[in-house]
Short mmCIF file of C-alpha atoms in Angstrom, two decimals:
data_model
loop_
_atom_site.label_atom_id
_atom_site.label_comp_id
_atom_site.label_asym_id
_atom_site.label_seq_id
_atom_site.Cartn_x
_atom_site.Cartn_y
_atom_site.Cartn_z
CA UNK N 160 0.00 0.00 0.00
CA UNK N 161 0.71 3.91 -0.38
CA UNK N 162 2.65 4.87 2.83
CA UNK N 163 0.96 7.87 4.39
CA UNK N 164 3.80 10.18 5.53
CA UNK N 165 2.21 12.10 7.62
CA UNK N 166 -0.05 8.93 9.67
CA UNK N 167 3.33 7.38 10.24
CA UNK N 168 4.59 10.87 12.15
CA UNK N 169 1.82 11.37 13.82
CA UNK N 170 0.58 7.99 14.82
CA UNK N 171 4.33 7.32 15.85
CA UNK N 172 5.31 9.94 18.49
CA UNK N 173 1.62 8.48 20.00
CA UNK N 174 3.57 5.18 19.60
CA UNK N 175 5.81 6.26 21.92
CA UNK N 176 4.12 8.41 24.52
CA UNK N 177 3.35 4.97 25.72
CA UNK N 178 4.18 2.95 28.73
CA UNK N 179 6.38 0.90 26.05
CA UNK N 180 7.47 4.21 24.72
CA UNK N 181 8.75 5.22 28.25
CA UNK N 182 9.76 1.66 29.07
CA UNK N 183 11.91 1.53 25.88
CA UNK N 184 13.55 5.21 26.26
CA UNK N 185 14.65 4.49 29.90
CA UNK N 186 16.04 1.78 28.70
CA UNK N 187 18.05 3.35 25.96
CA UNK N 188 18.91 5.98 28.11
CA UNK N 189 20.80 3.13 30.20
CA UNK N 190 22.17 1.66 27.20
CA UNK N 191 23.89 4.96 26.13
CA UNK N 192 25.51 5.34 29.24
CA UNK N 193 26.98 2.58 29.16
CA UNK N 194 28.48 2.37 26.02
CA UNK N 195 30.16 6.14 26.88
CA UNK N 196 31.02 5.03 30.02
CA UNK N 197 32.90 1.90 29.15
CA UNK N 198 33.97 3.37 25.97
CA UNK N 199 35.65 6.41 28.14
CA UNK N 200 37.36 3.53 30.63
CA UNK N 201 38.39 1.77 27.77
CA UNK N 202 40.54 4.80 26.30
CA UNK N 203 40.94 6.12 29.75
CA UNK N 204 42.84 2.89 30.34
CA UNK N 205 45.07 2.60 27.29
CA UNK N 206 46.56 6.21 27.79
CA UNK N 207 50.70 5.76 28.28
CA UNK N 208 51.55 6.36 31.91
CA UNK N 209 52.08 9.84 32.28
CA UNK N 210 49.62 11.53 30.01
CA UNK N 211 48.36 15.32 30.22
CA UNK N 212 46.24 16.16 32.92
CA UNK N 213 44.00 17.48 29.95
CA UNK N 214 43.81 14.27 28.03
CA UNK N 215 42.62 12.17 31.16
CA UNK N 216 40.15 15.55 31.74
CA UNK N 217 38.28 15.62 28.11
CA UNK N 218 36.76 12.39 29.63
CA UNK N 219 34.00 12.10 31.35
CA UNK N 220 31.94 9.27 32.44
CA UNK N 221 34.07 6.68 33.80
CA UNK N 222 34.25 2.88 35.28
CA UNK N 223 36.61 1.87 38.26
CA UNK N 224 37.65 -1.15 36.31
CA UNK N 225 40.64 -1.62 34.12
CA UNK N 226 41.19 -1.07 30.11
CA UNK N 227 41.14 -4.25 28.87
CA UNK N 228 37.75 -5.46 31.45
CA UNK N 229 36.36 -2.05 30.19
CA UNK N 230 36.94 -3.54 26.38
CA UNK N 231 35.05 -6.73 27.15
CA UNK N 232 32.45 -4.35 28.94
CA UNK N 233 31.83 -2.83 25.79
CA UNK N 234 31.66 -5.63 23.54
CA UNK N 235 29.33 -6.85 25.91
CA UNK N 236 27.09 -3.91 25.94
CA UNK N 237 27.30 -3.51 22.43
CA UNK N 238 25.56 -6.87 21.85
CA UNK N 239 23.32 -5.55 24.50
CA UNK N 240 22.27 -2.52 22.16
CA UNK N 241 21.31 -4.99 19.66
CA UNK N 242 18.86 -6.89 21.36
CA UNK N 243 17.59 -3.87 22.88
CA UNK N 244 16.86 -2.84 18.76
CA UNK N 245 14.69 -6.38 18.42
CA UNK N 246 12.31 -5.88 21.56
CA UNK N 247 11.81 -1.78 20.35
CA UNK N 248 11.30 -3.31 16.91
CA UNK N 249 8.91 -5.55 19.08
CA UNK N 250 7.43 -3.14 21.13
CA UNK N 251 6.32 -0.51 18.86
CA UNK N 252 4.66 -2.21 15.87
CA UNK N 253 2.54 -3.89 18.25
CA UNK N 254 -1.85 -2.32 17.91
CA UNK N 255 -1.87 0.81 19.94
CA UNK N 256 -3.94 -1.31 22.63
CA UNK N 257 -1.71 -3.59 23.75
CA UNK N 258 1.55 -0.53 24.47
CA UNK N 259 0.16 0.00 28.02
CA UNK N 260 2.03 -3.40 28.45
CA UNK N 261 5.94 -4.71 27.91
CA UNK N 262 5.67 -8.45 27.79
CA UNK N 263 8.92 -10.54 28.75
CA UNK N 264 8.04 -12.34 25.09
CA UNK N 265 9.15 -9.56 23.44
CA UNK N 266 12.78 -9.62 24.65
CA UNK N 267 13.39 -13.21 25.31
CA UNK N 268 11.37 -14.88 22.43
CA UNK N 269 14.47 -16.28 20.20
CA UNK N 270 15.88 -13.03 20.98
CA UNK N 271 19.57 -14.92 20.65
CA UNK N 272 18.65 -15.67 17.02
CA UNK N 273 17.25 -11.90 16.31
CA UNK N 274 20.20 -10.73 17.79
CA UNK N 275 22.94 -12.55 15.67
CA UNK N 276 21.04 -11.97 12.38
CA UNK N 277 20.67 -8.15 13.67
CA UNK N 278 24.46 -7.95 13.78
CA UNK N 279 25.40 -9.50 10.89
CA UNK N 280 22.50 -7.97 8.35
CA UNK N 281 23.28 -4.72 10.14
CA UNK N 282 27.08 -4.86 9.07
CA UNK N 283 26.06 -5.60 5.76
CA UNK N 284 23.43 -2.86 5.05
CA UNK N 285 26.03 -0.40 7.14
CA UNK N 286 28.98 -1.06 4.58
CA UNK N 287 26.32 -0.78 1.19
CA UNK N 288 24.91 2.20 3.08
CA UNK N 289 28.48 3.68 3.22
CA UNK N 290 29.54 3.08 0.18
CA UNK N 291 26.44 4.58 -1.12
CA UNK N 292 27.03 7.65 0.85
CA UNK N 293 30.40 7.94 -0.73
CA UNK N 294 28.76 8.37 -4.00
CA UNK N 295 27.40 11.43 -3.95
CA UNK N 296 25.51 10.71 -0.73
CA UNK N 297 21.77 9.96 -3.13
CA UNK N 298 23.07 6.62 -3.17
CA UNK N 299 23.48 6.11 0.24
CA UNK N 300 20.03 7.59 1.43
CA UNK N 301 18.22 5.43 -1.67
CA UNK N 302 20.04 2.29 0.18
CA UNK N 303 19.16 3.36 3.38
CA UNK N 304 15.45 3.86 2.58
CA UNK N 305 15.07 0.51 0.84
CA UNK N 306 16.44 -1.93 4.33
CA UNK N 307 14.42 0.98 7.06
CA UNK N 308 12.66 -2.87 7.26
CA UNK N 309 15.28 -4.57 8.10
CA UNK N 310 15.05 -4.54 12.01
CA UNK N 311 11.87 -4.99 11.89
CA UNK N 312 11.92 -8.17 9.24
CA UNK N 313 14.16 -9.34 11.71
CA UNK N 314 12.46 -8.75 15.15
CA UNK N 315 8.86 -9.50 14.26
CA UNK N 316 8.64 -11.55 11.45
CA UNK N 317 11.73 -14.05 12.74
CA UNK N 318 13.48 -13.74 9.60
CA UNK N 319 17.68 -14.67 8.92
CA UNK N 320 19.98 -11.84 7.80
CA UNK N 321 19.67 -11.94 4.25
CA UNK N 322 16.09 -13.22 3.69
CA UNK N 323 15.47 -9.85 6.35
CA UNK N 324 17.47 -7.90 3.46
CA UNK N 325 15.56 -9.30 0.91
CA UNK N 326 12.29 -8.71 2.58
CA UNK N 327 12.60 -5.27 3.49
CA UNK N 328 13.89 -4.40 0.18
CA UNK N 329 10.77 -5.66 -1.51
CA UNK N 330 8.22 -4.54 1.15
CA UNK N 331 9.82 -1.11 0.57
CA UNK N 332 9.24 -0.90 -2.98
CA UNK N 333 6.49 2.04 -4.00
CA UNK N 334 7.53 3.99 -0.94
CA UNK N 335 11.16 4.46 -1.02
CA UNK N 336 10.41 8.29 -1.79
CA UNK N 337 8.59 8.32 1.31
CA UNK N 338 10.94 6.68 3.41
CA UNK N 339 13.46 8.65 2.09
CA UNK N 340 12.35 11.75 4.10
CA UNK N 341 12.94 9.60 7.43
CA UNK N 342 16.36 8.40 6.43
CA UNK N 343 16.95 12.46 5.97
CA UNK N 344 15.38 13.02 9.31
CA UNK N 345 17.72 10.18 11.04
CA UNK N 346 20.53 12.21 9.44
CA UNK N 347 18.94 15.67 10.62
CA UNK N 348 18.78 13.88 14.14
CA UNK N 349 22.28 12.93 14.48
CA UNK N 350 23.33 16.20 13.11
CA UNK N 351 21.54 18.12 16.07
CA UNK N 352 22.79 15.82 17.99
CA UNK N 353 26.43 16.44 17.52
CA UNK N 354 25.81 20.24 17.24
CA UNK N 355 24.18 20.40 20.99
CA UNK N 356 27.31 18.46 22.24
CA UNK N 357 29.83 20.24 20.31
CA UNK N 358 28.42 23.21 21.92
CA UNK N 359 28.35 22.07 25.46
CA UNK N 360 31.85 20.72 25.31
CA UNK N 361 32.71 24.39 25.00
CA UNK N 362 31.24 25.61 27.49
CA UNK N 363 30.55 22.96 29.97
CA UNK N 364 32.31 20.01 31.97
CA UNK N 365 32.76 16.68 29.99
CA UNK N 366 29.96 14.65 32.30
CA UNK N 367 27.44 17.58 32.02
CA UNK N 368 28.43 17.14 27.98
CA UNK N 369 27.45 13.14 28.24
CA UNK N 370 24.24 13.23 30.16
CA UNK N 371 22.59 16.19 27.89
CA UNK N 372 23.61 14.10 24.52
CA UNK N 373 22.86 10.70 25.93
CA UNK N 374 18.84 12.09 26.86
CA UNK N 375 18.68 14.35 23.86
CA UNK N 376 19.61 11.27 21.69
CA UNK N 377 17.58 9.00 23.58
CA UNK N 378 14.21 10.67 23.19
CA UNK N 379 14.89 11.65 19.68
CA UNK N 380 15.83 7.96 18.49
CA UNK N 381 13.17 6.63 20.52
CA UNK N 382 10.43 8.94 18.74
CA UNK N 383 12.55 8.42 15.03
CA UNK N 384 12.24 4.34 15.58
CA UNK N 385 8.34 5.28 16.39
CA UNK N 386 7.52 6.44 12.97
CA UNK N 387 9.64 3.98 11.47
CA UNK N 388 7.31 1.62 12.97
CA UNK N 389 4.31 2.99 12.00
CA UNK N 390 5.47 2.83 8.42
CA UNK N 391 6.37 -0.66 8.56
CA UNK N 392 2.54 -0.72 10.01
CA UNK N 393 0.90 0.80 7.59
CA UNK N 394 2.76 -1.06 4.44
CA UNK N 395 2.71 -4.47 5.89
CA UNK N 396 -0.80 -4.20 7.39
CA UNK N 397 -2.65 -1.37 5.72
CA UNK N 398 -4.26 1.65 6.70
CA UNK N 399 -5.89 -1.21 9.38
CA UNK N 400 -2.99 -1.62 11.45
CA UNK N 401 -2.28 2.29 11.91
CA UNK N 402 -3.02 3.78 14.95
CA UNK N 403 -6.75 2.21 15.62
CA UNK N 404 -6.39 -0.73 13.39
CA UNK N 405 -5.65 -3.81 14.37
CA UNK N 406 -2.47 -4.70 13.40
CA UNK N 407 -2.63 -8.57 13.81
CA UNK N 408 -1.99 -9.81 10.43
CA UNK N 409 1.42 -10.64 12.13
CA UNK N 410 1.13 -10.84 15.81
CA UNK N 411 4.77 -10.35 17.77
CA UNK N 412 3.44 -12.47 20.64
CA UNK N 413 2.78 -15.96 20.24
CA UNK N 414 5.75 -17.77 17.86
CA UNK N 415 6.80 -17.53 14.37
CA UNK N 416 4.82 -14.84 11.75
CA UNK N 417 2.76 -16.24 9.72
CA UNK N 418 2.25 -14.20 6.65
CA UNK N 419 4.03 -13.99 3.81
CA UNK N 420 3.45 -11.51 1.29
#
């Protein structure tokens, strides 16, 4: 079906002014300081004895463990991140009735499996996506509008890597225009993004620096993967699983998806 632009925006940021919504950004929120923390302990750790005072300073969030735990840490957390992406995925394409709840299905159901194909189909789309982006950038949003599916392929409808490629790249197809404009918004996102904490490095301690990005990113990616899932909604279900439809053509509760376009 036609993807209506402006449902998906809409409909989305209701998507997330949820108890899933809120469940999902505190979450995040966690998830982000971890990753800088560990990340900052990691390079913290690796600095030659004797460093400048000012190096050690330009960090900020910290761990009291040692560089190479604080590596591990983050490998750790970064598989973390990605199974965090499968139960939002999860979480938000789910009928508006049923966000007032967060099921323990939608983070443990073969959430190992969703996670491993989320890695490796995310390296994959992030090196085409790249590439694309080198040329003249038109490639690289085209690319990036055609596998917006991907995590979602993935998450709900249990698919592998590739077939999640494939899938997304067909169920895209008529609306890459459309999806186009969020790819450009994810872009505008982690532009601000950057801006605000170029900014507050300036004129600010490194911690106060961290915390402002890490919630300002939070809430923004949180509402971004909200419209995203209302326009995998709307093409995979119809204008019947938007916001008061009933989205249960392919229920993430309840095993393996069972319809295939």
């Amino acid at each position: 079906m036609a993807l209506r632009l402006g449902q998906a925006f809409g409909n989305g940021i209701r998507r997330v002014l949820t108890r899933s919504g809120g469940a999902l950004f505190v979450a995040l929120l966690a998830i982000q300081f971890l990753i800088q923390a560990t990340a900052n302990t990691l390079v913290l750790g690796f600095l030659p004895e004797g460093a400048p005072a000012e190096a050690t300073q330009m960090l900020g969030l910290t761990l009291p463990v040692s560089g190479t735990a604080a590596a591990v840490l983050f490998l750790l957390v970064m598989i973390l991140s990605s199974a965090y992406f499968v139960a939002m995925a999860r979480g938000l394409a789910r009928p508006m009735r049923e966000l007032g709840s967060f099921p323990s299905s939608l983070y443990t159901r073969r959430i190992g499996r969703a996670t491993l194909s989320l890695i490796g189909g995310g390296i994959l789309i992030g090196i085409a996506v790249s590439i694309g982006l080198a040329f003249l950038i038109l490639p690289g949003i085209y690319l990036g509008a055609c596998f917006l599916f991907f995590a979602f392929e993935v998450s709900i409808e249990d698919e592998r890597a590739i077939a999640a490629i494939k899938r997304s790249w067909t169920r895209s197809k008529g609306n890459r225009l459309k999806l186009a404009v969020i790819v450009l918004l994810a872009g505008v996102i982690g532009g601000v993004v950057g801006a605000v904490g170029s900014v507050i490095d300036l004129v600010g301690p490194p911690v106060a620096s961290e915390v402002i990005v890490n919630v300002l990113s939070s809430v923004l990616f949180v509402a971004l993967y909200g419209i995203m899932a209302d326009a995998y909604v709307q093409v995979r279900d119809g204008d019947g699983g938007g916001l008061g439809g009933t989205g249960t053509a392919n229920p993430v509760d309840g095993g393996v998806a069972t319809d295939r376009p």
